[in-house]
mmCIF file of C-alpha atoms and ligand atoms in Angstrom:
data_model
loop_
_atom_site.group_PDB
_atom_site.id
_atom_site.type_symbol
_atom_site.label_atom_id
_atom_site.label_comp_id
_atom_site.label_asym_id
_atom_site.label_seq_id
_atom_site.Cartn_x
_atom_site.Cartn_y
_atom_site.Cartn_z
ATOM 1 C CA MET A 24 -0.178 0.239 -0.027
ATOM 2 C CA LYS A 25 0.728 3.253 -0.726
ATOM 3 C CA LYS A 26 2.126 5.820 1.980
ATOM 4 C CA ILE A 27 -0.800 8.386 2.514
ATOM 5 C CA THR A 28 0.083 12.567 1.966
ATOM 6 C CA THR A 29 -1.088 15.809 2.486
ATOM 7 C CA SER A 30 -1.279 15.195 -1.449
ATOM 8 C CA SER A 31 -3.546 11.983 -1.198
ATOM 9 C CA LEU A 32 -5.545 12.874 1.109
ATOM 10 C CA LEU A 33 -6.773 16.105 -0.634
ATOM 11 C CA ALA A 34 -6.666 13.854 -3.754
ATOM 12 C CA LYS A 35 -9.519 12.430 -2.583
ATOM 13 C CA LYS A 36 -11.332 15.122 -2.094
ATOM 14 C CA GLN A 37 -10.865 16.026 -5.379
ATOM 15 C CA ALA A 38 -12.100 12.938 -7.136
ATOM 16 C CA GLY A 39 -15.390 12.710 -4.348
ATOM 17 C CA GLU A 40 -13.680 9.912 -3.054
ATOM 18 C CA LYS A 41 -14.466 9.946 1.383
ATOM 19 C CA ILE A 42 -11.551 9.728 3.676
ATOM 20 C CA THR A 43 -11.346 7.252 6.828
ATOM 21 C CA ALA A 44 -10.155 7.964 10.164
ATOM 22 C CA LEU A 45 -10.052 6.981 13.641
ATOM 23 C CA THR A 46 -7.900 7.407 16.677
ATOM 24 C CA ALA A 47 -5.450 5.023 18.086
ATOM 25 C CA TYR A 48 -3.184 5.233 20.896
ATOM 26 C CA ASP A 49 -0.896 2.259 20.392
ATOM 27 C CA ALA A 50 1.017 0.408 17.862
ATOM 28 C CA SER A 51 -0.657 -3.001 17.409
ATOM 29 C CA PHE A 52 -4.532 -0.804 17.023
ATOM 30 C CA ALA A 53 -2.477 1.370 14.362
ATOM 31 C CA LYS A 54 -1.429 -2.217 13.047
ATOM 32 C CA LEU A 55 -4.516 -3.523 12.598
ATOM 33 C CA PHE A 56 -5.955 0.090 11.591
ATOM 34 C CA ASP A 57 -3.445 0.424 8.575
ATOM 35 C CA SER A 58 -3.458 -3.436 7.284
ATOM 36 C CA LYS A 59 -7.207 -2.667 6.672
ATOM 37 C CA GLY A 60 -6.904 0.801 4.593
ATOM 38 C CA VAL A 61 -7.955 3.912 7.399
ATOM 39 C CA ASP A 62 -6.819 6.823 5.636
ATOM 40 C CA ILE A 63 -5.595 8.711 9.127
ATOM 41 C CA ILE A 64 -4.598 7.781 12.477
ATOM 42 C CA LEU A 65 -5.012 10.613 15.083
ATOM 43 C CA ILE A 66 -3.309 10.520 18.533
ATOM 44 C CA GLY A 67 -6.073 12.098 20.080
ATOM 45 C CA ASP A 68 -5.942 13.995 23.542
ATOM 46 C CA SER A 69 -9.180 11.529 23.812
ATOM 47 C CA LEU A 70 -6.991 9.689 25.053
ATOM 48 C CA GLY A 71 -7.335 11.604 28.517
ATOM 49 C CA MET A 72 -10.917 10.036 28.546
ATOM 50 C CA VAL A 73 -10.664 6.482 27.338
ATOM 51 C CA LEU A 74 -7.010 5.561 28.384
ATOM 52 C CA LYS A 75 -6.840 7.319 31.847
ATOM 53 C CA GLY A 76 -10.823 7.600 32.831
ATOM 54 C CA GLU A 77 -10.583 11.553 32.792
ATOM 55 C CA PRO A 78 -14.043 13.661 32.855
ATOM 56 C CA ASP A 79 -12.347 15.656 29.743
ATOM 57 C CA THR A 80 -9.265 16.296 28.095
ATOM 58 C CA LEU A 81 -7.395 19.061 29.997
ATOM 59 C CA ALA A 82 -4.486 17.083 32.032
ATOM 60 C CA VAL A 83 -3.217 15.468 28.721
ATOM 61 C CA THR A 84 0.520 16.046 28.020
ATOM 62 C CA VAL A 85 2.520 16.869 25.427
ATOM 63 C CA GLU A 86 4.963 13.717 26.161
ATOM 64 C CA GLU A 87 1.665 11.540 26.326
ATOM 65 C CA ILE A 88 0.896 12.141 22.939
ATOM 66 C CA ALA A 89 4.977 11.354 22.567
ATOM 67 C CA TYR A 90 4.736 8.523 23.842
ATOM 68 C CA HIS A 91 1.083 7.012 22.089
ATOM 69 C CA THR A 92 2.707 8.687 18.395
ATOM 70 C CA ARG A 93 5.917 6.478 18.678
ATOM 71 C CA ALA A 94 3.878 3.951 19.478
ATOM 72 C CA VAL A 95 1.406 4.069 16.573
ATOM 73 C CA ALA A 96 4.226 5.529 14.224
ATOM 74 C CA SER A 97 5.526 2.311 14.988
ATOM 75 C CA GLY A 98 2.353 0.041 13.486
ATOM 76 C CA VAL A 99 2.172 2.194 10.491
ATOM 77 C CA THR A 100 3.268 1.437 7.083
ATOM 78 C CA SER A 101 0.940 3.366 4.882
ATOM 79 C CA THR A 102 -1.782 5.415 7.153
ATOM 80 C CA PHE A 103 -1.590 9.372 7.637
ATOM 81 C CA VAL A 104 -0.173 9.658 11.404
ATOM 82 C CA ILE A 105 -1.516 13.450 13.461
ATOM 83 C CA ALA A 106 -0.970 14.054 16.767
ATOM 84 C CA ASP A 107 -3.008 16.142 18.839
ATOM 85 C CA MET A 108 -1.776 19.021 20.684
ATOM 86 C CA PRO A 109 -2.894 19.158 24.045
ATOM 87 C CA PHE A 110 -4.243 21.807 25.738
ATOM 88 C CA MET A 111 -1.988 25.116 26.392
ATOM 89 C CA SER A 112 1.002 23.216 24.225
ATOM 90 C CA TYR A 113 0.293 25.725 21.460
ATOM 91 C CA GLY A 114 -1.136 29.065 23.820
ATOM 92 C CA THR A 115 1.724 31.096 22.973
ATOM 93 C CA GLU A 116 3.359 30.506 18.929
ATOM 94 C CA VAL A 117 7.022 29.435 20.965
ATOM 95 C CA ASP A 118 5.575 27.166 22.429
ATOM 96 C CA ALA A 119 3.486 25.674 19.672
ATOM 97 C CA MET A 120 7.013 25.714 17.832
ATOM 98 C CA HIS A 121 8.582 23.401 20.328
ATOM 99 C CA ASN A 122 5.844 21.341 21.408
ATOM 100 C CA ALA A 123 4.658 20.715 17.110
ATOM 101 C CA ALA A 124 8.245 19.609 16.687
ATOM 102 C CA ARG A 125 8.893 17.113 19.574
ATOM 103 C CA LEU A 126 5.478 15.229 18.098
ATOM 104 C CA MET A 127 6.994 15.321 14.551
ATOM 105 C CA ALA A 128 10.118 14.058 16.214
ATOM 106 C CA ALA A 129 7.806 11.205 17.629
ATOM 107 C CA GLY A 130 6.549 9.901 14.374
ATOM 108 C CA ALA A 131 3.486 12.631 13.259
ATOM 109 C CA SER A 132 3.166 14.116 9.731
ATOM 110 C CA MET A 133 0.894 16.640 11.314
ATOM 111 C CA VAL A 134 -0.467 18.257 13.825
ATOM 112 C CA LYS A 135 -3.811 19.610 14.960
ATOM 113 C CA VAL A 136 -4.946 22.242 17.310
ATOM 114 C CA GLU A 137 -8.298 23.022 18.059
ATOM 115 C CA GLY A 138 -9.737 27.098 17.178
ATOM 116 C CA GLY A 139 -10.557 29.756 15.187
ATOM 117 C CA GLU A 140 -8.861 32.724 13.723
ATOM 118 C CA TRP A 141 -6.477 33.454 16.246
ATOM 119 C CA LEU A 142 -4.731 30.532 15.213
ATOM 120 C CA CYS A 143 -3.948 31.831 11.701
ATOM 121 C CA SER A 144 0.030 32.957 12.511
ATOM 122 C CA THR A 145 0.565 30.291 14.508
ATOM 123 C CA ILE A 146 -0.789 28.077 11.767
ATOM 124 C CA GLN A 147 1.127 30.353 9.395
ATOM 125 C CA LYS A 148 4.613 29.712 11.147
ATOM 126 C CA LEU A 149 4.197 26.205 11.703
ATOM 127 C CA THR A 150 3.776 25.421 8.235
ATOM 128 C CA GLU A 151 6.425 27.481 7.428
ATOM 129 C CA ARG A 152 8.474 25.763 9.429
ATOM 130 C CA GLY A 153 7.528 22.420 7.924
ATOM 131 C CA VAL A 154 5.189 21.071 10.024
ATOM 132 C CA PRO A 155 1.604 20.804 8.485
ATOM 133 C CA VAL A 156 -1.314 21.788 10.575
ATOM 134 C CA CYS A 157 -4.395 20.162 10.533
ATOM 135 C CA ALA A 158 -7.241 22.631 12.150
ATOM 136 C CA HIS A 159 -10.524 21.672 14.153
ATOM 137 C CA LEU A 160 -13.697 23.595 14.698
ATOM 138 C CA GLY A 161 -16.912 23.649 16.615
ATOM 139 C CA LEU A 162 -17.497 21.334 19.379
ATOM 140 C CA THR A 163 -13.452 21.945 20.765
ATOM 141 C CA PRO A 164 -13.391 19.671 23.740
ATOM 142 C CA GLN A 165 -10.385 21.546 25.163
ATOM 143 C CA SER A 166 -12.389 24.813 25.325
ATOM 144 C CA VAL A 167 -15.286 22.304 27.014
ATOM 145 C CA HIS A 168 -15.589 25.017 30.090
ATOM 146 C CA VAL A 169 -15.954 27.978 28.222
ATOM 147 C CA PHE A 170 -18.725 26.027 26.454
ATOM 148 C CA GLY A 171 -20.106 24.783 29.452
ATOM 149 C CA GLY A 172 -20.262 21.224 28.577
ATOM 150 C CA PHE A 173 -19.987 19.369 25.592
ATOM 151 C CA LYS A 174 -22.869 20.625 23.455
ATOM 152 C CA VAL A 175 -23.361 20.830 19.948
ATOM 153 C CA GLN A 176 -22.030 24.115 18.268
ATOM 154 C CA GLY A 177 -22.841 26.568 15.523
ATOM 155 C CA ARG A 178 -26.982 26.276 15.806
ATOM 156 C CA GLN A 179 -27.881 29.777 15.655
ATOM 157 C CA GLN A 180 -26.820 31.835 12.621
ATOM 158 C CA ALA A 181 -24.106 34.689 13.772
ATOM 159 C CA GLN A 182 -22.360 31.373 15.283
ATOM 160 C CA ALA A 183 -22.462 29.430 12.395
ATOM 161 C CA ASP A 184 -21.160 32.510 9.822
ATOM 162 C CA LYS A 185 -18.005 32.939 12.534
ATOM 163 C CA LEU A 186 -17.243 29.271 12.104
ATOM 164 C CA CYS A 187 -17.530 29.605 8.331
ATOM 165 C CA THR A 188 -15.036 32.919 8.524
ATOM 166 C CA ASP A 189 -12.639 30.718 10.698
ATOM 167 C CA ALA A 190 -12.849 27.810 8.757
ATOM 168 C CA GLN A 191 -11.900 29.750 5.616
ATOM 169 C CA ARG A 192 -9.206 32.077 7.250
ATOM 170 C CA LEU A 193 -7.930 29.055 8.671
ATOM 171 C CA GLU A 194 -7.244 27.009 5.100
ATOM 172 C CA ALA A 195 -5.580 30.801 4.250
ATOM 173 C CA ALA A 196 -3.369 30.520 6.946
ATOM 174 C CA GLY A 197 -2.265 27.375 5.781
ATOM 175 C CA ALA A 198 -4.258 24.839 7.858
ATOM 176 C CA GLN A 199 -4.196 21.150 5.689
ATOM 177 C CA LEU A 200 -6.609 19.822 7.122
ATOM 178 C CA LEU A 201 -10.474 20.527 8.568
ATOM 179 C CA VAL A 202 -11.830 18.222 11.920
ATOM 180 C CA LEU A 203 -15.102 19.224 12.115
ATOM 181 C CA GLU A 204 -17.225 18.396 15.504
ATOM 182 C CA CYS A 205 -20.313 17.954 16.769
ATOM 183 C CA ILE A 206 -21.687 20.695 14.184
ATOM 184 C CA PRO A 207 -25.350 21.089 12.509
ATOM 185 C CA GLN A 208 -24.837 18.505 8.928
ATOM 186 C CA ALA A 209 -25.938 21.685 6.801
ATOM 187 C CA LEU A 210 -23.196 23.752 8.299
ATOM 188 C CA ALA A 211 -20.709 20.929 7.891
ATOM 189 C CA LYS A 212 -21.945 20.993 4.606
ATOM 190 C CA ARG A 213 -21.439 24.517 3.650
ATOM 191 C CA VAL A 214 -17.651 24.422 5.425
ATOM 192 C CA SER A 215 -17.263 21.465 3.260
ATOM 193 C CA GLU A 216 -18.173 22.971 0.065
ATOM 194 C CA LEU A 217 -16.465 26.604 0.693
ATOM 195 C CA LEU A 218 -12.646 24.693 1.547
ATOM 196 C CA SER A 219 -10.188 23.130 -0.997
ATOM 197 C CA ILE A 220 -8.829 21.198 1.959
ATOM 198 C CA PRO A 221 -10.127 18.265 3.240
ATOM 199 C CA VAL A 222 -12.571 18.144 5.649
ATOM 200 C CA ILE A 223 -13.311 15.108 8.353
ATOM 201 C CA GLY A 224 -15.867 15.249 10.699
ATOM 202 C CA ILE A 225 -17.563 13.809 13.889
ATOM 203 C CA GLY A 226 -21.069 14.333 15.038
ATOM 204 C CA ALA A 227 -20.998 16.686 12.010
ATOM 205 C CA GLY A 228 -23.944 14.930 9.549
ATOM 206 C CA PRO A 229 -22.565 12.802 5.879
ATOM 207 C CA ASP A 230 -21.858 15.900 3.565
ATOM 208 C CA THR A 231 -17.975 16.165 5.047
ATOM 209 C CA ASP A 232 -15.096 14.376 3.122
ATOM 210 C CA GLY A 233 -14.505 12.134 5.625
ATOM 211 C CA GLN A 234 -14.864 10.729 9.172
ATOM 212 C CA ILE A 235 -13.723 10.236 12.264
ATOM 213 C CA LEU A 236 -14.680 8.160 15.108
ATOM 214 C CA VAL A 237 -12.652 7.580 18.959
ATOM 215 C CA MET A 238 -12.244 4.287 18.125
ATOM 216 C CA HIS A 239 -13.271 3.416 21.989
ATOM 217 C CA ASP A 240 -16.337 4.674 20.490
ATOM 218 C CA MET A 241 -16.567 2.396 17.457
ATOM 219 C CA LEU A 242 -15.807 -0.363 19.364
ATOM 220 C CA GLY A 243 -18.267 0.505 22.519
ATOM 221 C CA VAL A 244 -15.528 0.028 25.255
ATOM 222 C CA SER A 245 -15.404 3.819 26.497
ATOM 223 C CA ALA A 246 -14.848 4.354 29.733
ATOM 224 C CA ASN A 247 -17.672 7.222 30.058
ATOM 225 C CA TYR A 248 -20.349 7.086 27.366
ATOM 226 C CA MET A 249 -20.917 6.695 23.966
ATOM 227 C CA PRO A 250 -21.802 9.824 21.996
ATOM 228 C CA LYS A 251 -25.123 10.215 20.015
ATOM 229 C CA PHE A 252 -22.965 10.174 16.915
ATOM 230 C CA SER A 253 -20.962 7.279 17.511
ATOM 231 C CA LYS A 254 -21.840 3.779 16.273
ATOM 232 C CA ASN A 255 -21.170 0.801 17.911
ATOM 233 C CA TYR A 256 -19.574 -1.571 15.086
ATOM 234 C CA LEU A 257 -18.114 -4.615 17.312
ATOM 235 C CA ALA A 258 -21.493 -5.289 18.525
ATOM 236 C CA GLN A 259 -23.006 -4.963 15.155
ATOM 237 C CA THR A 260 -20.926 -7.615 13.878
ATOM 238 C CA GLY A 261 -18.838 -9.594 16.439
ATOM 239 C CA ASP A 262 -15.113 -8.838 15.301
ATOM 240 C CA LEU A 263 -12.555 -7.161 15.449
ATOM 241 C CA HIS A 264 -11.252 -6.868 12.122
ATOM 242 C CA THR A 265 -14.861 -6.989 10.436
ATOM 243 C CA ALA A 266 -16.016 -3.873 12.919
ATOM 244 C CA VAL A 267 -13.061 -1.839 11.396
ATOM 245 C CA GLU A 268 -13.472 -2.711 8.065
ATOM 246 C CA THR A 269 -17.549 -1.913 7.719
ATOM 247 C CA TYR A 270 -16.977 1.040 9.262
ATOM 248 C CA ILE A 271 -14.209 1.683 6.682
ATOM 249 C CA GLU A 272 -16.823 0.688 3.942
ATOM 250 C CA GLU A 273 -19.855 2.601 5.335
ATOM 251 C CA VAL A 274 -17.888 5.756 5.696
ATOM 252 C CA LYS A 275 -16.644 4.927 2.274
ATOM 253 C CA GLN A 276 -20.556 4.475 0.955
ATOM 254 C CA GLY A 277 -22.080 7.401 2.670
ATOM 255 C CA VAL A 278 -24.049 5.349 5.037
ATOM 256 C CA PHE A 279 -22.298 6.351 7.870
ATOM 257 C CA PRO A 280 -23.330 8.270 9.514
ATOM 258 C CA GLY A 281 -27.238 7.990 8.837
ATOM 259 C CA PRO A 282 -29.454 10.779 10.331
ATOM 260 C CA GLU A 283 -29.370 9.060 13.780
ATOM 261 C CA HIS A 284 -25.753 10.342 14.620
ATOM 262 C CA SER A 285 -26.627 13.663 12.613
ATOM 263 C CA PHE A 286 -27.939 16.905 14.389
ATOM 264 C CA VAL A 287 -30.363 18.277 12.223
ATOM 265 C CA GLN A 288 -30.487 21.927 13.770
HETATM 266 O O1 KIV B 14 -8.982 13.827 20.646
HETATM 267 C C1 KIV B 14 -10.024 13.201 19.459
HETATM 268 O O2 KIV B 14 -9.471 12.294 19.446
HETATM 269 C C2 KIV B 14 -10.050 13.995 18.596
HETATM 270 C C3 KIV B 14 -10.995 13.420 17.795
HETATM 271 C C4 KIV B 14 -12.336 13.371 18.439
HETATM 272 C C5 KIV B 14 -11.392 14.358 16.953
HETATM 273 O O3 KIV B 14 -9.872 15.242 18.699
#
């Protein structure tokens, strides 16, 4: 299998082929997902919740993400690896450069940051220095306390318009991928059509260029609870290999996410 790159991900968007993504945190699952043809593995700061059993992602450290990135990177040959930058690890541009360098050295091919327009200058500098960036808008979990809980974002018109402007500015600053989390499906469709870069959704309906799920959610083993937008593929299929294959197939065919996993408004 050929190595997935930012160019091949872009080509998929341009060809209208759906991109498949999952989180993973260790070499064994990374190897399995890679062998099944998952396009992207994200070492998400969701590890704070699904591995450590914490109530949110805020206590995750750069060391932890680097440790799990090394493990994942050692398990893949083809899949594109993205490392999440934890809470406050990119609060200043100096921190962002330093911490992104650590995650790239650990084996990531891209880093992910949460937030809107305020990140444009950071994204531009990271990209200029050789670090590809995935932006993340909508329900950005590192801001859970600002939002007053894990709530769907972009339901009001002004919020939706701001999200579209942010997305365009992040792309103009150099972001090469965008994750949209927990927003109404019509808004996700609008953003995906506005942008040239691939848009990956989670709880954002079926019209984004690809889908991502937290692996513990799609296997039904999350320590906390199962979000509405996720689907337990292990329960549906009865074995791990078929669960991953079915997830990939359903994303590619546009079967997942269905209306029951999406937010209409
Ligand atoms: O941390 C994570 O796993 C994420 C995904 C939910 C996109 O950011």
